[in-house]
Short mmCIF file of the C-alpha atoms (twelve columns), coordinates in Angstrom:
data_MODEL
# 
_entry.id   MODEL 
# 
loop_
_atom_site.group_PDB 
_atom_site.id 
_atom_site.type_symbol 
_atom_site.label_atom_id 
_atom_site.label_alt_id 
_atom_site.label_comp_id 
_atom_site.label_asym_id 
_atom_site.label_seq_id 
_atom_site.Cartn_x 
_atom_site.Cartn_y 
_atom_site.Cartn_z 
_atom_site.pdbx_PDB_model_num 
ATOM 1   C CA . MET A 1   -30.847 9.328   -18.617 1 
ATOM 2   C CA . LEU A 2   -32.693 9.721   -15.339 1 
ATOM 3   C CA . ARG A 3   -30.251 7.490   -13.598 1 
ATOM 4   C CA . PHE A 4   -27.353 9.319   -14.903 1 
ATOM 5   C CA . GLN A 5   -28.870 12.667  -13.318 1 
ATOM 6   C CA . LYS A 6   -29.532 10.928  -10.228 1 
ATOM 7   C CA . ASN A 7   -25.751 10.093  -9.694  1 
ATOM 8   C CA . GLN A 8   -25.053 13.795  -11.000 1 
ATOM 9   C CA . LEU A 9   -26.806 15.041  -8.351  1 
ATOM 10  C CA . LYS A 10  -25.356 12.659  -5.642  1 
ATOM 11  C CA . LYS A 11  -21.705 13.983  -6.770  1 
ATOM 12  C CA . GLU A 12  -22.796 17.467  -6.277  1 
ATOM 13  C CA . LEU A 13  -24.464 16.964  -2.799  1 
ATOM 14  C CA . GLN A 14  -21.289 14.954  -1.782  1 
ATOM 15  C CA . GLN A 15  -19.199 18.117  -3.023  1 
ATOM 16  C CA . LEU A 16  -21.504 20.544  -1.407  1 
ATOM 17  C CA . PHE A 17  -21.865 18.948  1.747   1 
ATOM 18  C CA . PRO A 18  -18.619 16.755  2.351   1 
ATOM 19  C CA . ALA A 19  -18.860 14.069  5.096   1 
ATOM 20  C CA . PRO A 20  -16.541 14.922  8.148   1 
ATOM 21  C CA . ALA A 21  -13.426 12.933  8.781   1 
ATOM 22  C CA . PRO A 22  -13.946 10.183  11.217  1 
ATOM 23  C CA . GLN A 23  -12.330 11.081  14.817  1 
ATOM 24  C CA . ARG A 24  -10.583 8.433   16.873  1 
ATOM 25  C CA . LYS A 25  -10.911 6.000   14.070  1 
ATOM 26  C CA . GLU A 26  -7.275  4.368   14.673  1 
ATOM 27  C CA . GLU A 27  -8.150  3.949   18.706  1 
ATOM 28  C CA . PHE A 28  -11.463 2.398   17.869  1 
ATOM 29  C CA . LEU A 29  -9.940  -0.114  15.605  1 
ATOM 30  C CA . ARG A 30  -7.527  -1.208  18.081  1 
ATOM 31  C CA . ALA A 31  -9.756  -1.427  20.746  1 
ATOM 32  C CA . LEU A 32  -12.624 -3.354  18.432  1 
ATOM 33  C CA . PRO A 33  -12.666 -6.901  19.664  1 
ATOM 34  C CA . TYR A 34  -12.334 -9.320  16.775  1 
ATOM 35  C CA . PRO A 35  -10.768 -12.846 16.945  1 
ATOM 36  C CA . LYS A 36  -6.849  -12.318 16.486  1 
ATOM 37  C CA . ALA A 37  -4.654  -15.220 15.490  1 
ATOM 38  C CA . ARG A 38  -2.214  -16.402 17.802  1 
ATOM 39  C CA . ARG A 39  1.536   -16.615 16.676  1 
ATOM 40  C CA . LEU A 40  1.655   -20.298 16.522  1 
ATOM 41  C CA . GLU A 41  -1.462  -20.323 14.672  1 
ATOM 42  C CA . THR A 42  -0.044  -18.080 12.121  1 
ATOM 43  C CA . ILE A 43  3.163   -20.065 11.793  1 
ATOM 44  C CA . GLY A 44  0.834   -23.072 11.109  1 
ATOM 45  C CA . VAL A 45  -1.076  -21.543 8.725   1 
ATOM 46  C CA . GLN A 46  1.678   -20.529 6.590   1 
ATOM 47  C CA . ILE A 47  3.620   -23.458 6.887   1 
ATOM 48  C CA . GLY A 48  0.570   -25.287 5.424   1 
ATOM 49  C CA . TYR A 49  0.414   -23.381 2.452   1 
ATOM 50  C CA . ILE A 50  4.301   -24.365 1.664   1 
ATOM 51  C CA . ARG A 51  3.808   -26.947 -1.367  1 
ATOM 52  C CA . THR A 52  4.493   -30.539 -0.887  1 
ATOM 53  C CA . GLY A 53  6.667   -30.601 -3.948  1 
ATOM 54  C CA . THR A 54  9.458   -28.266 -2.233  1 
ATOM 55  C CA . TRP A 55  9.584   -30.371 0.847   1 
ATOM 56  C CA . ALA A 56  9.860   -33.302 -1.639  1 
ATOM 57  C CA . LEU A 57  12.503  -31.848 -3.954  1 
ATOM 58  C CA . SER A 58  14.698  -30.679 -0.846  1 
ATOM 59  C CA . LEU A 59  14.666  -33.929 0.693   1 
ATOM 60  C CA . LEU A 60  15.560  -35.689 -2.799  1 
ATOM 61  C CA . ALA A 61  18.552  -33.205 -3.396  1 
ATOM 62  C CA . VAL A 62  19.951  -34.100 -0.234  1 
ATOM 63  C CA . ALA A 63  19.423  -38.062 -0.242  1 
ATOM 64  C CA . ALA A 64  21.055  -37.345 -3.969  1 
ATOM 65  C CA . ALA A 65  24.009  -35.724 -2.714  1 
ATOM 66  C CA . ARG A 66  24.247  -38.358 0.225   1 
ATOM 67  C CA . LEU A 67  24.507  -41.296 -2.070  1 
ATOM 68  C CA . ALA A 68  26.850  -39.507 -4.799  1 
ATOM 69  C CA . GLY A 69  28.826  -38.483 -1.788  1 
ATOM 70  C CA . GLN A 70  28.903  -42.374 -0.620  1 
ATOM 71  C CA . GLY A 71  29.812  -43.551 -3.540  1 
ATOM 72  C CA . ILE A 72  32.958  -41.057 -3.867  1 
ATOM 73  C CA . ALA A 73  33.869  -41.921 -0.305  1 
ATOM 74  C CA . LEU A 74  34.183  -45.364 -1.103  1 
ATOM 75  C CA . GLY A 75  37.248  -44.341 -3.516  1 
ATOM 76  C CA . GLU A 76  38.849  -42.760 -0.395  1 
ATOM 77  C CA . ASP A 77  38.196  -39.343 -1.235  1 
ATOM 78  C CA . SER A 78  37.958  -37.646 2.365   1 
ATOM 79  C CA . PHE A 79  36.060  -34.881 1.175   1 
ATOM 80  C CA . GLY A 80  33.639  -36.194 -1.317  1 
ATOM 81  C CA . MET A 81  30.412  -36.362 1.061   1 
ATOM 82  C CA . LEU A 82  31.495  -32.473 2.028   1 
ATOM 83  C CA . TRP A 83  31.715  -31.774 -2.048  1 
ATOM 84  C CA . CYS A 84  28.301  -33.369 -2.751  1 
ATOM 85  C CA . LEU A 85  26.313  -31.864 -0.085  1 
ATOM 86  C CA . SER A 86  27.732  -28.446 -0.777  1 
ATOM 87  C CA . ALA A 87  26.588  -28.773 -4.005  1 
ATOM 88  C CA . ALA A 88  23.121  -29.503 -3.002  1 
ATOM 89  C CA . MET A 89  22.985  -26.450 -0.648  1 
ATOM 90  C CA . PRO A 90  22.506  -23.642 -3.318  1 
ATOM 91  C CA . LEU A 91  19.400  -25.913 -4.795  1 
ATOM 92  C CA . LEU A 92  17.914  -25.815 -1.288  1 
ATOM 93  C CA . ALA A 93  18.266  -22.011 -1.151  1 
ATOM 94  C CA . VAL A 94  16.662  -21.466 -4.559  1 
ATOM 95  C CA . LEU A 95  13.609  -23.579 -3.548  1 
ATOM 96  C CA . ALA A 96  13.179  -21.617 -0.353  1 
ATOM 97  C CA . VAL A 97  13.270  -18.101 -1.837  1 
ATOM 98  C CA . THR A 98  11.073  -18.746 -4.972  1 
ATOM 99  C CA . GLU A 99  8.815   -20.553 -2.481  1 
ATOM 100 C CA . THR A 100 8.897   -17.555 -0.118  1 
ATOM 101 C CA . PHE A 101 8.065   -15.259 -2.885  1 
ATOM 102 C CA . ARG A 102 5.439   -17.311 -4.657  1 
ATOM 103 C CA . SER A 103 2.685   -15.132 -4.102  1 
ATOM 104 C CA . SER A 104 4.837   -12.453 -6.113  1 
ATOM 105 C CA . ILE A 105 5.971   -14.432 -8.893  1 
ATOM 106 C CA . TYR A 106 2.326   -15.438 -9.867  1 
ATOM 107 C CA . GLY A 107 0.903   -11.909 -9.326  1 
ATOM 108 C CA . MET A 108 -0.841  -12.473 -6.261  1 
ATOM 109 C CA . ALA A 109 0.741   -10.243 -3.524  1 
ATOM 110 C CA . GLU A 110 -1.935  -7.602  -3.608  1 
ATOM 111 C CA . LEU A 111 -4.443  -10.012 -2.648  1 
ATOM 112 C CA . GLU A 112 -2.145  -11.469 0.229   1 
ATOM 113 C CA . MET A 113 -1.559  -7.529  0.970   1 
ATOM 114 C CA . ALA A 114 -5.346  -7.363  1.680   1 
ATOM 115 C CA . ALA A 115 -5.608  -10.721 3.770   1 
ATOM 116 C CA . LYS A 116 -5.954  -11.344 7.358   1 
ATOM 117 C CA . TYR A 117 -1.776  -11.771 7.586   1 
ATOM 118 C CA . ASN A 118 0.264   -8.847  6.355   1 
ATOM 119 C CA . LEU A 119 2.485   -9.975  3.439   1 
ATOM 120 C CA . PRO A 120 5.941   -9.260  5.228   1 
ATOM 121 C CA . GLN A 121 5.231   -11.432 8.078   1 
ATOM 122 C CA . VAL A 122 3.888   -14.044 5.574   1 
ATOM 123 C CA . LEU A 123 7.195   -14.112 3.638   1 
ATOM 124 C CA . LEU A 124 9.288   -14.167 6.979   1 
ATOM 125 C CA . VAL A 125 7.260   -17.193 8.442   1 
ATOM 126 C CA . ARG A 126 7.696   -18.776 5.340   1 
ATOM 127 C CA . MET A 127 11.351  -18.029 4.905   1 
ATOM 128 C CA . GLY A 128 11.828  -19.022 8.596   1 
ATOM 129 C CA . ALA A 129 10.371  -22.397 8.317   1 
ATOM 130 C CA . LEU A 130 12.037  -23.315 5.407   1 
ATOM 131 C CA . GLY A 131 15.269  -22.117 6.223   1 
ATOM 132 C CA . ALA A 132 14.813  -24.082 9.386   1 
ATOM 133 C CA . ALA A 133 14.404  -27.398 7.523   1 
ATOM 134 C CA . ASP A 134 17.144  -26.684 5.229   1 
ATOM 135 C CA . PHE A 135 19.107  -26.208 8.611   1 
ATOM 136 C CA . LEU A 136 17.889  -29.256 9.781   1 
ATOM 137 C CA . LEU A 137 18.760  -31.144 6.624   1 
ATOM 138 C CA . MET A 138 22.348  -29.672 6.817   1 
ATOM 139 C CA . LEU A 139 22.620  -30.986 10.684  1 
ATOM 140 C CA . LEU A 140 21.478  -34.341 9.683   1 
ATOM 141 C CA . GLY A 141 24.195  -34.683 6.858   1 
ATOM 142 C CA . LEU A 142 27.139  -33.324 9.109   1 
ATOM 143 C CA . PRO A 143 27.586  -36.967 10.563  1 
ATOM 144 C CA . TRP A 144 28.303  -38.238 7.043   1 
ATOM 145 C CA . VAL A 145 30.593  -35.279 6.604   1 
ATOM 146 C CA . VAL A 146 32.653  -35.600 9.721   1 
ATOM 147 C CA . GLN A 147 32.843  -39.415 9.867   1 
ATOM 148 C CA . GLY A 148 36.612  -39.568 8.355   1 
ATOM 149 C CA . GLY A 149 37.713  -37.386 11.483  1 
ATOM 150 C CA . GLU A 150 39.445  -34.536 9.435   1 
ATOM 151 C CA . LEU A 151 36.849  -32.095 9.779   1 
ATOM 152 C CA . THR A 152 35.117  -30.898 12.847  1 
ATOM 153 C CA . ALA A 153 31.293  -30.352 12.950  1 
ATOM 154 C CA . PHE A 154 31.916  -26.385 13.421  1 
ATOM 155 C CA . ARG A 155 34.285  -26.277 10.202  1 
ATOM 156 C CA . ALA A 156 32.093  -28.528 8.160   1 
ATOM 157 C CA . ALA A 157 28.884  -26.579 8.968   1 
ATOM 158 C CA . VAL A 158 30.660  -23.848 7.735   1 
ATOM 159 C CA . TYR A 159 31.564  -25.056 4.348   1 
ATOM 160 C CA . LEU A 160 28.150  -26.152 3.981   1 
ATOM 161 C CA . MET A 161 26.445  -22.718 5.045   1 
ATOM 162 C CA . ALA A 162 28.303  -20.637 2.774   1 
ATOM 163 C CA . PRO A 163 26.815  -21.920 -0.215  1 
ATOM 164 C CA . TRP A 164 23.498  -21.589 1.293   1 
ATOM 165 C CA . LEU A 165 23.854  -18.266 2.662   1 
ATOM 166 C CA . GLY A 166 25.296  -16.874 -0.722  1 
ATOM 167 C CA . THR A 167 22.626  -18.472 -2.628  1 
ATOM 168 C CA . CYS A 168 19.921  -17.002 -0.570  1 
ATOM 169 C CA . ALA A 169 21.514  -13.440 -0.534  1 
ATOM 170 C CA . ILE A 170 21.799  -13.164 -4.486  1 
ATOM 171 C CA . ALA A 171 18.262  -14.536 -4.603  1 
ATOM 172 C CA . PHE A 172 16.779  -12.101 -2.508  1 
ATOM 173 C CA . GLN A 173 18.030  -9.297  -4.355  1 
ATOM 174 C CA . ILE A 174 16.613  -10.727 -7.759  1 
ATOM 175 C CA . GLU A 175 13.414  -10.796 -6.190  1 
ATOM 176 C CA . LYS A 176 14.134  -7.468  -4.874  1 
ATOM 177 C CA . HIS A 177 15.216  -5.889  -8.437  1 
ATOM 178 C CA . VAL A 178 13.291  -8.380  -11.065 1 
ATOM 179 C CA . GLY A 179 10.387  -9.646  -9.193  1 
ATOM 180 C CA . GLY A 180 7.779   -11.820 -10.947 1 
ATOM 181 C CA . ARG A 181 8.102   -15.120 -12.935 1 
ATOM 182 C CA . GLU A 182 11.341  -14.237 -14.509 1 
ATOM 183 C CA . SER A 183 12.944  -14.278 -11.174 1 
ATOM 184 C CA . ILE A 184 12.567  -17.865 -10.872 1 
ATOM 185 C CA . TRP A 185 14.838  -18.297 -13.912 1 
ATOM 186 C CA . TYR A 186 17.475  -15.947 -12.899 1 
ATOM 187 C CA . CYS A 187 17.319  -17.436 -9.214  1 
ATOM 188 C CA . ALA A 188 17.824  -21.104 -10.727 1 
ATOM 189 C CA . ALA A 189 20.511  -20.040 -13.037 1 
ATOM 190 C CA . PHE A 190 22.533  -18.511 -9.951  1 
ATOM 191 C CA . GLY A 191 21.681  -21.921 -8.277  1 
ATOM 192 C CA . LEU A 192 23.043  -24.151 -10.566 1 
ATOM 193 C CA . PHE A 193 26.068  -21.694 -11.744 1 
ATOM 194 C CA . LEU A 194 27.240  -21.778 -7.642  1 
ATOM 195 C CA . GLY A 195 26.602  -25.558 -7.551  1 
ATOM 196 C CA . GLY A 196 28.537  -26.045 -10.859 1 
ATOM 197 C CA . GLY A 197 31.452  -24.261 -9.495  1 
ATOM 198 C CA . ILE A 198 31.507  -26.366 -6.427  1 
ATOM 199 C CA . PHE A 199 31.431  -29.595 -8.791  1 
ATOM 200 C CA . ILE A 200 34.558  -27.895 -10.920 1 
ATOM 201 C CA . SER A 201 36.458  -28.121 -7.693  1 
ATOM 202 C CA . ARG A 202 36.853  -31.628 -7.532  1 
ATOM 203 C CA . GLY A 203 40.703  -32.429 -7.292  1 
ATOM 204 C CA . ARG A 204 41.405  -29.385 -5.558  1 
ATOM 205 C CA . TRP A 205 39.796  -30.312 -2.265  1 
ATOM 206 C CA . GLY A 206 43.165  -29.679 -0.184  1 
ATOM 207 C CA . LEU A 207 43.050  -25.919 -1.514  1 
ATOM 208 C CA . VAL A 208 39.395  -25.223 -1.353  1 
ATOM 209 C CA . TYR A 209 38.930  -26.926 2.008   1 
ATOM 210 C CA . GLY A 210 42.161  -26.649 3.484   1 
ATOM 211 C CA . ASP A 211 43.269  -25.016 6.708   1 
ATOM 212 C CA . GLY A 212 44.276  -21.813 5.223   1 
ATOM 213 C CA . ALA A 213 41.318  -21.400 3.292   1 
ATOM 214 C CA . PHE A 214 39.108  -21.933 6.496   1 
ATOM 215 C CA . SER A 215 39.322  -18.318 7.476   1 
ATOM 216 C CA . LEU A 216 38.112  -17.114 4.354   1 
ATOM 217 C CA . TRP A 217 35.197  -19.355 4.167   1 
ATOM 218 C CA . LEU A 218 34.483  -17.911 7.814   1 
ATOM 219 C CA . ALA A 219 34.705  -14.563 6.998   1 
ATOM 220 C CA . ALA A 220 32.583  -15.063 3.750   1 
ATOM 221 C CA . SER A 221 29.687  -16.742 5.679   1 
ATOM 222 C CA . ALA A 222 29.533  -13.885 8.330   1 
ATOM 223 C CA . ALA A 223 29.480  -11.269 6.029   1 
ATOM 224 C CA . LEU A 224 26.811  -13.422 4.068   1 
ATOM 225 C CA . ALA A 225 24.938  -13.950 6.916   1 
ATOM 226 C CA . ILE A 226 24.860  -10.418 7.900   1 
ATOM 227 C CA . CYS A 227 23.639  -9.154  4.164   1 
ATOM 228 C CA . LEU A 228 20.841  -11.849 4.671   1 
ATOM 229 C CA . ALA A 229 19.734  -10.447 7.943   1 
ATOM 230 C CA . ARG A 230 19.706  -7.049  6.593   1 
ATOM 231 C CA . GLN A 231 17.588  -8.155  3.881   1 
ATOM 232 C CA . ILE A 232 14.969  -9.879  5.784   1 
ATOM 233 C CA . TRP A 233 14.939  -6.733  8.172   1 
ATOM 234 C CA . GLN A 234 14.167  -4.335  5.412   1 
ATOM 235 C CA . ILE A 235 11.063  -6.749  4.424   1 
ATOM 236 C CA . ARG A 236 10.143  -6.739  7.851   1 
ATOM 237 C CA . CYS A 237 10.271  -3.216  8.160   1 
ATOM 238 C CA . GLY A 238 8.139   -2.622  4.489   1 
ATOM 239 C CA . ALA A 239 11.359  -0.774  2.950   1 
ATOM 240 C CA . LYS A 240 10.989  0.794   -0.557  1 
ATOM 241 C CA . GLY A 241 12.506  -1.204  -3.226  1 
ATOM 242 C CA . TRP A 242 11.088  -4.751  -2.826  1 
ATOM 243 C CA . LYS A 243 8.901   -5.621  -5.668  1 
ATOM 244 C CA . LEU A 244 6.333   -7.640  -3.269  1 
ATOM 245 C CA . GLU A 245 3.163   -6.471  -5.327  1 
ATOM 246 C CA . GLY A 246 4.519   -8.740  -8.327  1 
# 
């Protein structure tokens, strides 16, 4: 009873004699000498948090696609390697996006928002690292795709990047409007759907990868790249609608 009366008296005193608002608080915090993380340190820390299984699955997907494409190429199908690697690109994109938003998926985004690094910065660093790794894997696969001499490196890169960009753009929208653990299943389902669509294209490679269709592939890749860049910019600016809190 006595403790309740003390708390009540404390609340009444606070209401009668409110504390004045702090002056020049923001200026003081900006000038406060505390150890700030360097950019490279921030990138290194966030890359360290990416799970080893994500890297391993990405390498495994590309290795499996390479082996499958080599087997098809032995059957004198000139687009076999391109077909197999293209089907693996949506899987790489799903792994990159779901790993980027892992804190939101597991309901830990609020904790990361209160941590040393702000959440948009964390997401962009992780997505940048995973995207760079996927791009490197794509570059490593290009020599196998163009070895037949029917495709240039630029044209093969467009064919490989379009499925990756499309999957990333849709997966980002899924994370924006769904969030949580359910987003994993939606992203995986779309990745499998797109990869399955690429598999169905076997036997129509002349139509899909022919000279007449390349301009459509190039336009689609440019549009998807712009869409993905816009989504990344919205995250960077903290735009409303992104369910980062999980």
